[in-house]
């Protein structure tokens, strides 16, 4: 439901959807993080979905964004409008401005939330150990699209409701591997 205060930013959300399985990238599910000075801290994760066989899924996520946008701007969206949440990993550049090999062959679905999302295991039980969900494990997300803005400027992003770890995977970073190994060595 959009807010009605004059001059305020209005918000509309789409229906929710469950994603297909993908690898978790940069999971910040237990503590909100701001990535740039001045940004509001948020809980977030990137779902890395192999491109092979993901065409229908990507169409569904784009339709989710379009539905929220249409609710907020039924006739015409503003000229200054940004769409977030779906990135072609083949087009992502690393810090040197070159193609990022780590994301090649993937769709990157970024979802975030101001409030803490539910984080559950494959059986639906709450995960409270932050080490259980790491970059490289396999997850599914429950998301919705959130369109926001004023008549002059707006955008649409993906909002994270639930993250479900469905399987372990090869950790992306050496720090995650070392931490997991150290915990196992301690018998924890």
mmCIF file of C-alpha atoms in Angstrom:
data_model
loop_
_atom_site.group_PDB
_atom_site.id
_atom_site.type_symbol
_atom_site.label_atom_id
_atom_site.label_comp_id
_atom_site.label_asym_id
_atom_site.label_seq_id
_atom_site.Cartn_x
_atom_site.Cartn_y
_atom_site.Cartn_z
ATOM 1 C CA UNK A 1 0.000 0.000 0.000
ATOM 2 C CA UNK A 2 1.406 3.389 -0.965
ATOM 3 C CA UNK A 3 1.771 6.132 1.629
ATOM 4 C CA UNK A 4 -0.529 9.126 1.118
ATOM 5 C CA UNK A 5 1.404 11.996 2.723
ATOM 6 C CA UNK A 6 1.879 14.831 0.201
ATOM 7 C CA UNK A 7 5.457 15.181 -1.052
ATOM 8 C CA UNK A 8 6.553 11.984 0.643
ATOM 9 C CA UNK A 9 8.118 8.977 -0.976
ATOM 10 C CA UNK A 10 5.470 6.425 -1.889
ATOM 11 C CA UNK A 11 6.074 2.675 -1.779
ATOM 12 C CA UNK A 12 4.357 -0.314 -3.421
ATOM 13 C CA UNK A 13 5.283 -3.980 -3.021
ATOM 14 C CA UNK A 14 4.582 -6.859 -5.367
ATOM 15 C CA UNK A 15 3.430 -10.308 -4.362
ATOM 16 C CA UNK A 16 6.115 -12.528 -2.844
ATOM 17 C CA UNK A 17 7.910 -15.297 -4.697
ATOM 18 C CA UNK A 18 10.344 -18.077 -3.866
ATOM 19 C CA UNK A 19 13.502 -18.149 -5.948
ATOM 20 C CA UNK A 20 15.246 -21.150 -7.413
ATOM 21 C CA UNK A 21 18.429 -22.424 -5.758
ATOM 22 C CA UNK A 22 21.598 -20.436 -6.139
ATOM 23 C CA UNK A 23 24.840 -19.787 -4.332
ATOM 24 C CA UNK A 24 24.918 -17.154 -1.601
ATOM 25 C CA UNK A 25 27.226 -14.248 -2.318
ATOM 26 C CA UNK A 26 28.135 -11.637 0.295
ATOM 27 C CA UNK A 27 25.533 -12.802 2.828
ATOM 28 C CA UNK A 28 24.801 -10.157 5.460
ATOM 29 C CA UNK A 29 21.833 -11.883 7.064
ATOM 30 C CA UNK A 30 22.570 -11.570 10.784
ATOM 31 C CA UNK A 31 23.876 -8.004 11.030
ATOM 32 C CA UNK A 32 22.942 -5.088 8.767
ATOM 33 C CA UNK A 33 25.784 -3.590 6.749
ATOM 34 C CA UNK A 34 26.258 -0.252 4.976
ATOM 35 C CA UNK A 35 28.542 -0.613 1.962
ATOM 36 C CA UNK A 36 29.264 3.088 1.504
ATOM 37 C CA UNK A 37 29.545 5.998 3.913
ATOM 38 C CA UNK A 38 26.151 7.545 4.429
ATOM 39 C CA UNK A 39 24.207 4.450 3.314
ATOM 40 C CA UNK A 40 21.609 2.995 5.638
ATOM 41 C CA UNK A 41 22.721 -0.416 7.004
ATOM 42 C CA UNK A 42 20.676 -3.277 5.538
ATOM 43 C CA UNK A 43 20.521 -7.042 5.632
ATOM 44 C CA UNK A 44 21.353 -8.417 2.195
ATOM 45 C CA UNK A 45 22.506 -11.302 0.053
ATOM 46 C CA UNK A 46 23.282 -11.895 -3.600
ATOM 47 C CA UNK A 47 21.784 -15.044 -5.094
ATOM 48 C CA UNK A 48 24.144 -16.327 -7.792
ATOM 49 C CA UNK A 49 22.035 -18.352 -10.214
ATOM 50 C CA UNK A 50 23.758 -20.315 -12.992
ATOM 51 C CA UNK A 51 22.482 -18.933 -16.308
ATOM 52 C CA UNK A 52 21.880 -22.346 -17.830
ATOM 53 C CA UNK A 53 18.154 -23.031 -17.482
ATOM 54 C CA UNK A 54 17.381 -19.798 -15.581
ATOM 55 C CA UNK A 55 15.585 -17.871 -18.361
ATOM 56 C CA UNK A 56 12.072 -18.461 -16.982
ATOM 57 C CA UNK A 57 13.164 -17.564 -13.453
ATOM 58 C CA UNK A 58 14.698 -14.268 -14.598
ATOM 59 C CA UNK A 59 11.474 -13.455 -16.496
ATOM 60 C CA UNK A 60 9.529 -14.027 -13.252
ATOM 61 C CA UNK A 61 11.808 -11.716 -11.240
ATOM 62 C CA UNK A 62 11.559 -9.013 -13.913
ATOM 63 C CA UNK A 63 7.760 -9.418 -13.898
ATOM 64 C CA UNK A 64 7.786 -8.965 -10.111
ATOM 65 C CA UNK A 65 9.644 -5.662 -10.509
ATOM 66 C CA UNK A 66 7.292 -4.573 -13.312
ATOM 67 C CA UNK A 67 4.210 -5.348 -11.179
ATOM 68 C CA UNK A 68 5.410 -3.226 -8.242
ATOM 69 C CA UNK A 69 6.386 -0.409 -10.620
ATOM 70 C CA UNK A 70 2.975 -0.501 -12.340
ATOM 71 C CA UNK A 71 1.210 -0.311 -8.956
ATOM 72 C CA UNK A 72 3.143 2.815 -7.994
ATOM 73 C CA UNK A 73 3.167 4.425 -11.446
ATOM 74 C CA UNK A 74 0.043 3.152 -13.243
ATOM 75 C CA UNK A 75 0.340 5.475 -16.246
ATOM 76 C CA UNK A 76 3.918 6.674 -16.556
ATOM 77 C CA UNK A 77 7.013 6.214 -14.472
ATOM 78 C CA UNK A 78 9.351 9.180 -13.923
ATOM 79 C CA UNK A 79 12.219 9.869 -16.310
ATOM 80 C CA UNK A 80 14.620 9.439 -13.375
ATOM 81 C CA UNK A 81 13.886 5.797 -12.519
ATOM 82 C CA UNK A 82 16.407 3.122 -11.527
ATOM 83 C CA UNK A 83 15.960 -0.644 -11.509
ATOM 84 C CA UNK A 84 17.985 -2.719 -9.053
ATOM 85 C CA UNK A 85 18.292 -6.361 -8.137
ATOM 86 C CA UNK A 86 19.176 -8.177 -11.375
ATOM 87 C CA UNK A 87 22.682 -8.092 -12.829
ATOM 88 C CA UNK A 88 24.166 -10.129 -15.660
ATOM 89 C CA UNK A 89 27.323 -11.622 -14.144
ATOM 90 C CA UNK A 90 28.972 -11.662 -17.583
ATOM 91 C CA UNK A 91 28.780 -7.854 -17.640
ATOM 92 C CA UNK A 92 30.047 -7.254 -14.087
ATOM 93 C CA UNK A 93 33.458 -5.630 -13.812
ATOM 94 C CA UNK A 94 36.031 -6.160 -11.069
ATOM 95 C CA UNK A 95 37.876 -3.356 -9.263
ATOM 96 C CA UNK A 96 40.376 -3.152 -12.158
ATOM 97 C CA UNK A 97 37.569 -2.456 -14.642
ATOM 98 C CA UNK A 98 37.935 -5.886 -16.271
ATOM 99 C CA UNK A 99 35.384 -8.692 -16.644
ATOM 100 C CA UNK A 100 34.838 -10.396 -13.288
ATOM 101 C CA UNK A 101 35.552 -14.099 -13.831
ATOM 102 C CA UNK A 102 33.955 -15.010 -10.498
ATOM 103 C CA UNK A 103 30.498 -13.963 -11.726
ATOM 104 C CA UNK A 104 30.736 -15.100 -15.363
ATOM 105 C CA UNK A 105 27.938 -17.510 -16.261
ATOM 106 C CA UNK A 106 25.652 -16.323 -13.434
ATOM 107 C CA UNK A 107 22.694 -14.056 -12.929
ATOM 108 C CA UNK A 108 23.171 -12.002 -9.740
ATOM 109 C CA UNK A 109 19.965 -11.382 -7.817
ATOM 110 C CA UNK A 110 20.493 -8.892 -4.979
ATOM 111 C CA UNK A 111 17.850 -8.620 -2.277
ATOM 112 C CA UNK A 112 17.989 -6.533 0.873
ATOM 113 C CA UNK A 113 15.836 -5.494 3.824
ATOM 114 C CA UNK A 114 15.906 -2.905 6.579
ATOM 115 C CA UNK A 115 14.528 -5.450 9.061
ATOM 116 C CA UNK A 116 16.154 -8.796 9.812
ATOM 117 C CA UNK A 117 14.900 -11.504 7.465
ATOM 118 C CA UNK A 118 14.085 -14.990 8.688
ATOM 119 C CA UNK A 119 17.076 -17.295 8.102
ATOM 120 C CA UNK A 120 16.121 -20.969 8.036
ATOM 121 C CA UNK A 121 17.564 -24.369 7.156
ATOM 122 C CA UNK A 122 16.182 -26.810 4.594
ATOM 123 C CA UNK A 123 13.690 -28.128 7.170
ATOM 124 C CA UNK A 124 12.409 -24.652 8.060
ATOM 125 C CA UNK A 125 14.160 -24.386 11.442
ATOM 126 C CA UNK A 126 15.747 -21.059 12.375
ATOM 127 C CA UNK A 127 19.499 -20.751 11.837
ATOM 128 C CA UNK A 128 21.126 -18.772 14.630
ATOM 129 C CA UNK A 129 24.787 -19.636 13.947
ATOM 130 C CA UNK A 130 26.158 -16.998 11.561
ATOM 131 C CA UNK A 131 28.814 -19.439 10.312
ATOM 132 C CA UNK A 132 26.128 -21.687 8.829
ATOM 133 C CA UNK A 133 25.316 -19.282 5.998
ATOM 134 C CA UNK A 134 28.440 -18.280 4.068
ATOM 135 C CA UNK A 135 29.429 -17.129 0.613
ATOM 136 C CA UNK A 136 29.263 -20.257 -1.536
ATOM 137 C CA UNK A 137 26.540 -22.237 0.251
ATOM 138 C CA UNK A 138 23.326 -22.979 -1.651
ATOM 139 C CA UNK A 139 20.232 -20.969 -0.745
ATOM 140 C CA UNK A 140 16.733 -20.065 -1.852
ATOM 141 C CA UNK A 141 15.133 -16.720 -1.077
ATOM 142 C CA UNK A 142 11.632 -15.425 -0.565
ATOM 143 C CA UNK A 143 11.517 -11.959 -2.125
ATOM 144 C CA UNK A 144 9.169 -9.266 -3.322
ATOM 145 C CA UNK A 145 9.775 -6.202 -5.454
ATOM 146 C CA UNK A 146 9.533 -2.782 -3.824
ATOM 147 C CA UNK A 147 8.875 0.242 -6.024
ATOM 148 C CA UNK A 148 9.453 3.611 -4.385
ATOM 149 C CA UNK A 149 9.575 7.234 -5.339
ATOM 150 C CA UNK A 150 7.911 10.534 -6.040
ATOM 151 C CA UNK A 151 6.381 11.770 -9.302
ATOM 152 C CA UNK A 152 9.835 13.107 -10.292
ATOM 153 C CA UNK A 153 12.158 10.282 -9.274
ATOM 154 C CA UNK A 154 11.872 6.614 -8.315
ATOM 155 C CA UNK A 155 13.181 3.114 -8.470
ATOM 156 C CA UNK A 156 12.490 -0.532 -7.860
ATOM 157 C CA UNK A 157 14.555 -3.064 -5.898
ATOM 158 C CA UNK A 158 14.156 -6.567 -4.516
ATOM 159 C CA UNK A 159 13.244 -6.937 -0.858
ATOM 160 C CA UNK A 160 14.410 -9.943 1.150
ATOM 161 C CA UNK A 161 11.858 -11.703 3.357
ATOM 162 C CA UNK A 162 13.394 -15.136 4.050
ATOM 163 C CA UNK A 163 16.729 -16.822 3.270
ATOM 164 C CA UNK A 164 16.776 -20.619 3.317
ATOM 165 C CA UNK A 165 20.045 -22.545 3.287
ATOM 166 C CA UNK A 166 19.432 -25.709 1.316
ATOM 167 C CA UNK A 167 22.949 -27.201 1.034
ATOM 168 C CA UNK A 168 26.595 -26.621 1.781
ATOM 169 C CA UNK A 169 28.876 -25.549 -1.051
ATOM 170 C CA UNK A 170 32.495 -24.665 -1.654
ATOM 171 C CA UNK A 171 33.140 -21.419 0.309
ATOM 172 C CA UNK A 172 34.124 -18.480 -1.901
ATOM 173 C CA UNK A 173 36.763 -16.985 0.364
ATOM 174 C CA UNK A 174 39.752 -18.306 2.247
ATOM 175 C CA UNK A 175 38.547 -16.627 5.459
ATOM 176 C CA UNK A 176 35.297 -18.598 5.421
ATOM 177 C CA UNK A 177 37.171 -21.865 4.825
ATOM 178 C CA UNK A 178 39.660 -21.115 7.605
ATOM 179 C CA UNK A 179 36.935 -20.160 10.086
ATOM 180 C CA UNK A 180 34.904 -23.291 9.338
ATOM 181 C CA UNK A 181 38.026 -25.486 9.669
ATOM 182 C CA UNK A 182 38.995 -23.821 12.971
ATOM 183 C CA UNK A 183 35.503 -24.349 14.409
ATOM 184 C CA UNK A 184 35.607 -28.020 13.362
ATOM 185 C CA UNK A 185 39.063 -28.447 14.921
ATOM 186 C CA UNK A 186 37.721 -27.097 18.196
ATOM 187 C CA UNK A 187 35.029 -29.751 18.195
ATOM 188 C CA UNK A 188 32.256 -27.164 18.123
#
